[in-house]
């Protein structure tokens, strides 16, 4: 689909001008007819600050309507949006500034950023409440309603991957990557202008920015935005929307709230989960409590959305991520890139109109991850069933090799999560003098009398010897990043000496 993503969105708003585009603090703040003028003022402000086509604009601030205006203004300018995880430290931001060389850094006053001496770059402020030097300037200017024409492969955004090791790499996403992906999701999830979305995901990540926000803009939906996820705030607003998107921890936290029930979900047609594996135990508990089967999908920063379960209720299956989206090829391969038969676990490689062009200014990292035929090594392992439905069993680097056998974390995590009292679980490998690596589990529980020794014994009885967790640690919570992904590297570090000390 050629053209500037912003022009694609606006063209689809015709006839829906009076509909609120964004609801914030429970009040409509802008309708679809008003969006181009407000975005146009931000575009004029960016130009006044020196931003030109192809320039990078880095943004480090919290969710707000003004975040959305800034994003659309950057794209309308033909510039490249570079959002940053709000949790990054000043030193981390300094590295990314060095890498992306932005023409402008937009940030909240309170968020850590390096000082001018450490990172000489033009700056503007944007506070979570929508005030700041950027909105002040925007509101003083006449709107620039023009939209820069772009080619499908012109860059729209660079998103630094949340990689836990090494320097973050910037995935270069084009207007064509993003427009093809939102069009595929619109079809797959049956979106229409009748929908409204409750948005509680961070806008600095692909899930919040390219999935939830884009679907709303593509369908002239009303977006009910929250600054961040909070179970009570979400439950109070679910009755006003038709779609909610979240990471698995959001669903677990909703379930932990006793007031969350069928009545709270009465207006919902679709719950979507992704960014981390949704435990079948959570899927089942959610279905029992609400009558809704959560639709799980699989994606990553480098390719936005890759696979999705089918929309029909019977097609939403726990523990699987469904089928590749239209246009996406997905292979399960062995170390020599030979395709594996159904049921066999291998590395997932993908190709499609959604796949980014590579990593910004990192030709060696790009060459490592992209094959000459255009396929991308996702770093995830999984298998297909006989119908082609994909299941993910873990990151390649989280594979445990115990006594010479491969143990895929999910094959131990899923049954452990079914154990009475277990709420959350992570399985990982640590060095072991005998087995090479030993399987270890960390769990959170919701009962004081949880008997670890009994569970270790039960696990010994139910798993093959090499898969048995040699230890189960009960923790108050599992270490997770901003997107709810369990940071297994932290757990491996914490228990590294368990068997070798
Ligand atoms: P990110 O780039 O932060 O979006 O992280 C992408 C990674 O999240 C993928 O490579 C997967 O390892 C993981 N991921 C995303 N969706 C799922 C899912 N539905 N099930 C399991 N892992 C997932």
Short mmCIF file of C-alpha atoms in Angstrom, two decimals, residues 1-372:
data_model
loop_
_atom_site.label_atom_id
_atom_site.label_comp_id
_atom_site.label_asym_id
_atom_site.label_seq_id
_atom_site.Cartn_x
_atom_site.Cartn_y
_atom_site.Cartn_z
CA UNK A 1 0.00 0.00 0.00
CA UNK A 2 1.80 3.16 -1.14
CA UNK A 3 1.63 6.50 0.56
CA UNK A 4 2.12 8.28 3.83
CA UNK A 5 0.48 6.40 6.67
CA UNK A 6 -1.09 9.63 7.91
CA UNK A 7 -2.80 10.21 4.55
CA UNK A 8 -4.04 6.61 4.64
CA UNK A 9 -5.55 7.18 8.09
CA UNK A 10 -7.17 10.51 7.21
CA UNK A 11 -8.71 9.15 4.01
CA UNK A 12 -10.50 6.56 6.14
CA UNK A 13 -11.96 9.17 8.52
CA UNK A 14 -14.29 10.66 5.86
CA UNK A 15 -17.85 10.57 7.15
CA UNK A 16 -16.75 10.07 10.77
CA UNK A 17 -15.60 13.65 11.48
CA UNK A 18 -17.87 14.22 14.45
CA UNK A 19 -16.79 11.03 16.21
CA UNK A 20 -14.37 11.46 19.10
CA UNK A 21 -10.92 10.26 18.05
CA UNK A 22 -9.46 10.28 21.57
CA UNK A 23 -11.05 10.14 25.01
CA UNK A 24 -8.68 11.17 27.79
CA UNK A 25 -9.49 11.65 31.48
CA UNK A 26 -12.91 10.32 30.53
CA UNK A 27 -13.68 13.24 28.21
CA UNK A 28 -13.43 13.49 24.42
CA UNK A 29 -10.46 15.73 23.59
CA UNK A 30 -10.51 15.68 19.78
CA UNK A 31 -12.77 14.39 17.01
CA UNK A 32 -11.65 12.93 13.70
CA UNK A 33 -12.45 16.15 11.82
CA UNK A 34 -10.22 18.10 14.21
CA UNK A 35 -7.23 15.77 14.02
CA UNK A 36 -5.56 17.15 10.85
CA UNK A 37 -5.51 20.75 12.14
CA UNK A 38 -4.02 19.81 15.51
CA UNK A 39 -1.48 17.48 13.92
CA UNK A 40 -0.79 20.28 11.38
CA UNK A 41 0.13 22.67 14.22
CA UNK A 42 2.56 20.11 15.63
CA UNK A 43 3.93 19.64 12.14
CA UNK A 44 4.48 23.42 11.89
CA UNK A 45 6.17 23.36 15.31
CA UNK A 46 8.52 20.55 14.25
CA UNK A 47 9.44 22.51 11.11
CA UNK A 48 10.06 25.66 13.20
CA UNK A 49 12.42 23.57 15.35
CA UNK A 50 14.32 22.52 12.25
CA UNK A 51 12.91 19.05 11.60
CA UNK A 52 13.08 18.11 7.92
CA UNK A 53 12.16 15.07 5.89
CA UNK A 54 14.31 12.06 6.83
CA UNK A 55 15.33 13.56 10.20
CA UNK A 56 14.93 11.49 13.33
CA UNK A 57 12.74 12.81 16.14
CA UNK A 58 13.30 11.05 19.46
CA UNK A 59 10.47 11.02 21.94
CA UNK A 60 10.67 10.06 25.59
CA UNK A 61 7.47 10.87 27.39
CA UNK A 62 4.38 9.19 28.80
CA UNK A 63 1.14 8.33 27.00
CA UNK A 64 -1.06 11.34 26.25
CA UNK A 65 -3.10 12.69 23.32
CA UNK A 66 -0.18 15.04 22.56
CA UNK A 67 2.06 11.98 22.16
CA UNK A 68 -0.27 10.87 19.37
CA UNK A 69 -0.28 14.34 17.72
CA UNK A 70 3.51 14.44 17.85
CA UNK A 71 3.76 10.98 16.33
CA UNK A 72 1.42 11.80 13.45
CA UNK A 73 3.15 15.15 12.88
CA UNK A 74 6.53 13.44 12.58
CA UNK A 75 5.14 11.02 9.97
CA UNK A 76 3.31 13.81 8.11
CA UNK A 77 6.67 15.66 7.91
CA UNK A 78 8.31 12.66 6.28
CA UNK A 79 10.55 12.48 9.36
CA UNK A 80 11.29 9.33 11.38
CA UNK A 81 9.75 8.69 14.77
CA UNK A 82 12.08 7.22 17.39
CA UNK A 83 10.21 6.49 20.62
CA UNK A 84 12.11 5.52 23.71
CA UNK A 85 11.22 3.29 26.62
CA UNK A 86 10.31 5.61 29.49
CA UNK A 87 12.42 3.45 31.82
CA UNK A 88 15.72 4.10 29.99
CA UNK A 89 18.36 5.84 32.07
CA UNK A 90 20.11 9.02 30.96
CA UNK A 91 23.20 6.99 30.03
CA UNK A 92 21.14 4.64 27.85
CA UNK A 93 19.44 7.58 26.15
CA UNK A 94 22.84 9.14 25.47
CA UNK A 95 23.89 6.00 23.58
CA UNK A 96 20.70 6.03 21.51
CA UNK A 97 21.14 9.71 20.70
CA UNK A 98 24.65 8.97 19.51
CA UNK A 99 23.25 6.17 17.36
CA UNK A 100 20.13 7.83 15.92
CA UNK A 101 21.53 11.40 15.68
CA UNK A 102 18.10 12.97 16.04
CA UNK A 103 17.35 16.51 14.89
CA UNK A 104 15.13 16.90 17.95
CA UNK A 105 14.64 15.24 21.34
CA UNK A 106 11.13 15.61 22.74
CA UNK A 107 10.97 14.65 26.40
CA UNK A 108 9.10 15.12 29.66
CA UNK A 109 10.96 17.31 32.13
CA UNK A 110 11.02 14.59 34.77
CA UNK A 111 12.18 11.68 32.58
CA UNK A 112 15.91 10.84 32.66
CA UNK A 113 17.77 12.25 29.64
CA UNK A 114 21.45 13.19 29.36
CA UNK A 115 22.33 16.86 29.84
CA UNK A 116 23.24 19.13 26.91
CA UNK A 117 26.96 18.67 27.46
CA UNK A 118 26.69 14.88 27.25
CA UNK A 119 24.31 14.95 24.30
CA UNK A 120 24.20 18.16 22.31
CA UNK A 121 20.85 17.91 20.54
CA UNK A 122 17.97 20.36 20.15
CA UNK A 123 15.22 19.68 22.70
CA UNK A 124 11.56 20.41 23.33
CA UNK A 125 9.40 19.34 26.25
CA UNK A 126 6.15 17.42 26.29
CA UNK A 127 4.64 16.66 29.67
CA UNK A 128 2.25 13.80 30.41
CA UNK A 129 -0.54 16.37 30.94
CA UNK A 130 -0.08 17.69 27.39
CA UNK A 131 1.74 20.92 28.36
CA UNK A 132 5.34 21.77 27.41
CA UNK A 133 7.37 23.81 24.95
CA UNK A 134 6.36 21.68 21.95
CA UNK A 135 2.57 22.03 22.45
CA UNK A 136 3.04 25.73 23.37
CA UNK A 137 4.82 26.35 20.09
CA UNK A 138 2.31 24.21 18.14
CA UNK A 139 -0.65 26.12 19.50
CA UNK A 140 0.93 29.45 18.53
CA UNK A 141 1.30 28.44 14.86
CA UNK A 142 -1.00 28.06 11.87
CA UNK A 143 -1.46 24.41 10.97
CA UNK A 144 0.58 23.00 8.12
CA UNK A 145 -1.97 20.66 6.58
CA UNK A 146 0.34 19.24 3.94
CA UNK A 147 1.43 15.64 4.16
CA UNK A 148 4.83 14.75 2.77
CA UNK A 149 4.50 12.18 -0.01
CA UNK A 150 6.58 9.08 0.71
CA UNK A 151 7.41 5.80 -0.98
CA UNK A 152 6.39 2.52 0.65
CA UNK A 153 9.97 1.86 1.69
CA UNK A 154 10.60 5.30 3.20
CA UNK A 155 11.19 5.01 6.93
CA UNK A 156 8.41 5.94 9.33
CA UNK A 157 9.96 4.82 12.61
CA UNK A 158 12.99 3.33 14.25
CA UNK A 159 12.20 1.29 17.34
CA UNK A 160 15.02 0.15 19.53
CA UNK A 161 14.53 -3.48 20.48
CA UNK A 162 14.09 -4.27 24.13
CA UNK A 163 16.99 -6.73 23.83
CA UNK A 164 18.36 -7.64 27.23
CA UNK A 165 21.91 -8.18 26.07
CA UNK A 166 24.20 -5.84 24.18
CA UNK A 167 23.40 -2.44 22.77
CA UNK A 168 19.77 -2.01 21.64
CA UNK A 169 19.35 -2.26 17.88
CA UNK A 170 17.06 0.09 15.95
CA UNK A 171 14.55 -1.74 13.77
CA UNK A 172 13.88 0.41 10.68
CA UNK A 173 10.17 0.29 9.87
CA UNK A 174 8.81 1.83 6.69
CA UNK A 175 5.44 3.37 5.90
CA UNK A 176 4.76 0.26 3.79
CA UNK A 177 5.62 -2.13 6.66
CA UNK A 178 3.19 -0.35 8.94
CA UNK A 179 0.34 0.22 6.49
CA UNK A 180 0.38 -3.39 5.23
CA UNK A 181 0.35 -4.68 8.80
CA UNK A 182 -2.55 -2.56 10.02
CA UNK A 183 -4.56 -3.53 6.93
CA UNK A 184 -3.92 -7.23 7.67
CA UNK A 185 -4.94 -6.86 11.32
CA UNK A 186 -8.05 -4.89 10.36
CA UNK A 187 -9.19 -7.87 8.26
CA UNK A 188 -8.05 -10.58 10.64
CA UNK A 189 -9.74 -9.05 13.69
CA UNK A 190 -12.81 -7.70 11.84
CA UNK A 191 -12.43 -4.08 12.79
CA UNK A 192 -14.96 -1.43 11.80
CA UNK A 193 -15.78 2.16 12.70
CA UNK A 194 -18.25 0.75 15.24
CA UNK A 195 -15.32 -0.28 17.42
CA UNK A 196 -13.75 1.62 20.24
CA UNK A 197 -10.50 0.54 21.87
CA UNK A 198 -9.39 0.86 25.46
CA UNK A 199 -5.68 1.66 25.26
CA UNK A 200 -3.52 1.10 28.33
CA UNK A 201 -0.29 -0.06 26.64
CA UNK A 202 2.82 2.11 26.48
CA UNK A 203 2.90 4.08 23.23
CA UNK A 204 6.69 3.77 23.00
CA UNK A 205 6.40 0.07 22.09
CA UNK A 206 5.15 -1.57 18.88
CA UNK A 207 2.16 -3.15 20.62
CA UNK A 208 0.72 0.15 21.83
CA UNK A 209 1.83 2.25 18.86
CA UNK A 210 1.45 0.05 15.78
CA UNK A 211 -1.28 -2.35 16.89
CA UNK A 212 -3.70 -0.56 19.23
CA UNK A 213 -3.24 3.05 18.05
CA UNK A 214 -2.98 2.18 14.35
CA UNK A 215 -6.10 0.02 14.38
CA UNK A 216 -8.05 2.87 15.97
CA UNK A 217 -6.77 5.41 13.43
CA UNK A 218 -7.28 3.03 10.51
CA UNK A 219 -10.92 2.45 11.46
CA UNK A 220 -11.97 5.90 12.68
CA UNK A 221 -12.52 4.31 16.08
CA UNK A 222 -12.71 6.13 19.35
CA UNK A 223 -9.57 5.48 21.36
CA UNK A 224 -10.14 5.56 25.10
CA UNK A 225 -6.61 6.23 26.35
CA UNK A 226 -5.15 5.64 29.79
CA UNK A 227 -1.76 6.90 30.96
CA UNK A 228 -0.88 3.32 31.93
CA UNK A 229 -2.40 -0.01 32.90
CA UNK A 230 -4.16 -0.25 36.22
CA UNK A 231 -6.68 -3.06 36.74
CA UNK A 232 -9.31 -0.96 38.54
CA UNK A 233 -9.07 1.87 35.97
CA UNK A 234 -9.43 -0.61 33.13
CA UNK A 235 -12.37 -2.44 34.70
CA UNK A 236 -14.15 0.89 35.24
CA UNK A 237 -13.90 1.69 31.49
CA UNK A 238 -14.29 -1.67 29.76
CA UNK A 239 -18.04 -1.13 29.53
CA UNK A 240 -17.50 1.80 27.15
CA UNK A 241 -15.43 -0.03 24.54
CA UNK A 242 -15.57 -3.05 22.25
CA UNK A 243 -11.88 -4.04 22.15
CA UNK A 244 -9.11 -4.33 24.72
CA UNK A 245 -5.49 -5.23 23.97
CA UNK A 246 -2.96 -6.24 26.53
CA UNK A 247 0.09 -8.21 27.52
CA UNK A 248 -0.49 -11.42 29.52
CA UNK A 249 0.24 -9.73 32.85
CA UNK A 250 -2.69 -7.35 32.28
CA UNK A 251 -5.02 -10.33 31.99
CA UNK A 252 -3.56 -11.96 35.10
CA UNK A 253 -4.04 -8.70 37.01
CA UNK A 254 -7.62 -8.31 35.82
CA UNK A 255 -8.33 -11.83 37.07
CA UNK A 256 -6.74 -11.01 40.42
CA UNK A 257 -9.43 -8.33 40.90
CA UNK A 258 -12.54 -9.95 42.35
CA UNK A 259 -14.78 -7.26 40.84
CA UNK A 260 -13.79 -8.33 37.31
CA UNK A 261 -16.63 -10.41 35.92
CA UNK A 262 -18.91 -11.03 32.95
CA UNK A 263 -20.86 -7.82 33.54
CA UNK A 264 -17.66 -5.74 33.29
CA UNK A 265 -17.03 -7.19 29.81
CA UNK A 266 -20.60 -6.92 28.51
CA UNK A 267 -19.74 -4.54 25.64
CA UNK A 268 -16.49 -6.26 24.58
CA UNK A 269 -16.23 -8.25 21.37
CA UNK A 270 -12.49 -8.87 21.43
CA UNK A 271 -9.67 -9.29 23.92
CA UNK A 272 -6.22 -9.58 22.31
CA UNK A 273 -3.02 -10.74 24.01
CA UNK A 274 0.58 -10.68 22.89
CA UNK A 275 4.19 -9.55 23.47
CA UNK A 276 4.77 -12.53 25.77
CA UNK A 277 3.33 -16.05 26.11
CA UNK A 278 -0.19 -16.24 27.54
CA UNK A 279 -0.34 -19.22 29.92
CA UNK A 280 -3.18 -21.61 29.05
CA UNK A 281 -4.08 -21.50 32.76
CA UNK A 282 -4.75 -17.76 32.42
CA UNK A 283 -6.64 -18.27 29.14
CA UNK A 284 -8.87 -20.88 30.82
CA UNK A 285 -9.46 -18.84 33.98
CA UNK A 286 -10.34 -15.84 31.84
CA UNK A 287 -12.81 -17.83 29.76
CA UNK A 288 -14.41 -19.28 32.89
CA UNK A 289 -14.77 -15.88 34.55
CA UNK A 290 -15.86 -13.78 31.56
CA UNK A 291 -17.01 -16.12 28.81
CA UNK A 292 -14.35 -14.58 26.51
CA UNK A 293 -11.64 -16.55 24.77
CA UNK A 294 -8.60 -14.28 24.53
CA UNK A 295 -7.24 -14.04 20.99
CA UNK A 296 -3.46 -14.51 21.11
CA UNK A 297 -1.12 -13.20 18.45
CA UNK A 298 2.64 -13.17 17.96
CA UNK A 299 4.76 -10.27 16.87
CA UNK A 300 8.01 -8.47 17.41
CA UNK A 301 9.43 -5.00 16.99
CA UNK A 302 11.20 -5.98 13.75
CA UNK A 303 8.04 -7.19 12.01
CA UNK A 304 5.11 -5.81 14.01
CA UNK A 305 2.46 -8.58 13.87
CA UNK A 306 3.40 -11.95 12.39
CA UNK A 307 0.74 -14.52 13.29
CA UNK A 308 -2.69 -14.51 14.85
CA UNK A 309 -5.22 -16.99 16.09
CA UNK A 310 -8.39 -17.07 14.00
CA UNK A 311 -11.14 -14.68 14.94
CA UNK A 312 -13.90 -17.29 15.36
CA UNK A 313 -14.29 -18.41 18.98
CA UNK A 314 -13.27 -21.99 18.17
CA UNK A 315 -10.16 -20.68 16.40
CA UNK A 316 -8.80 -19.00 19.54
CA UNK A 317 -6.70 -21.75 21.04
CA UNK A 318 -4.69 -21.55 24.24
CA UNK A 319 -0.96 -22.09 23.90
CA UNK A 320 -0.85 -21.29 20.18
CA UNK A 321 -0.31 -18.06 18.27
CA UNK A 322 -2.31 -19.13 15.23
CA UNK A 323 -1.42 -18.70 11.57
CA UNK A 324 0.84 -16.30 9.67
CA UNK A 325 -1.01 -13.13 8.62
CA UNK A 326 -1.76 -12.82 4.88
CA UNK A 327 1.44 -12.16 2.94
CA UNK A 328 3.68 -13.44 5.75
CA UNK A 329 5.79 -16.58 5.23
CA UNK A 330 6.85 -18.44 8.36
CA UNK A 331 9.16 -21.45 8.38
CA UNK A 332 10.27 -23.70 11.20
CA UNK A 333 13.82 -24.72 10.39
CA UNK A 334 16.74 -26.68 11.77
CA UNK A 335 20.27 -25.34 12.16
CA UNK A 336 20.91 -25.86 8.42
CA UNK A 337 17.65 -24.05 7.56
CA UNK A 338 15.94 -27.26 6.46
CA UNK A 339 12.16 -27.02 6.98
CA UNK A 340 10.97 -29.29 9.80
CA UNK A 341 7.84 -31.45 9.71
CA UNK A 342 4.77 -30.66 11.85
CA UNK A 343 5.34 -31.14 15.58
CA UNK A 344 9.11 -30.69 15.43
CA UNK A 345 10.60 -27.73 17.22
CA UNK A 346 12.96 -25.43 15.38
CA UNK A 347 13.85 -21.81 14.83
CA UNK A 348 11.17 -19.52 13.45
CA UNK A 349 12.14 -17.51 10.38
CA UNK A 350 9.84 -15.09 8.63
CA UNK A 351 9.49 -12.88 5.58
CA UNK A 352 6.75 -10.52 4.48
CA UNK A 353 5.63 -6.96 3.77
CA UNK A 354 5.65 -6.33 7.53
CA UNK A 355 9.36 -7.13 7.99
CA UNK A 356 11.69 -4.20 8.66
CA UNK A 357 14.55 -3.39 6.31
CA UNK A 358 17.21 -4.08 8.92
CA UNK A 359 18.88 -2.41 11.89
CA UNK A 360 19.77 1.26 11.76
CA UNK A 361 23.49 1.75 11.11
CA UNK A 362 24.25 -1.85 12.16
CA UNK A 363 25.12 -3.69 8.95
CA UNK A 364 26.78 -6.54 10.85
CA UNK A 365 23.72 -7.08 13.07
CA UNK A 366 21.50 -6.90 9.99
CA UNK A 367 23.64 -9.45 8.15
CA UNK A 368 23.50 -11.77 11.18
CA UNK A 369 19.71 -11.70 11.36
CA UNK A 370 18.68 -11.53 7.70
CA UNK A 371 19.36 -14.29 5.19
CA UNK A 372 20.19 -13.46 1.56
#
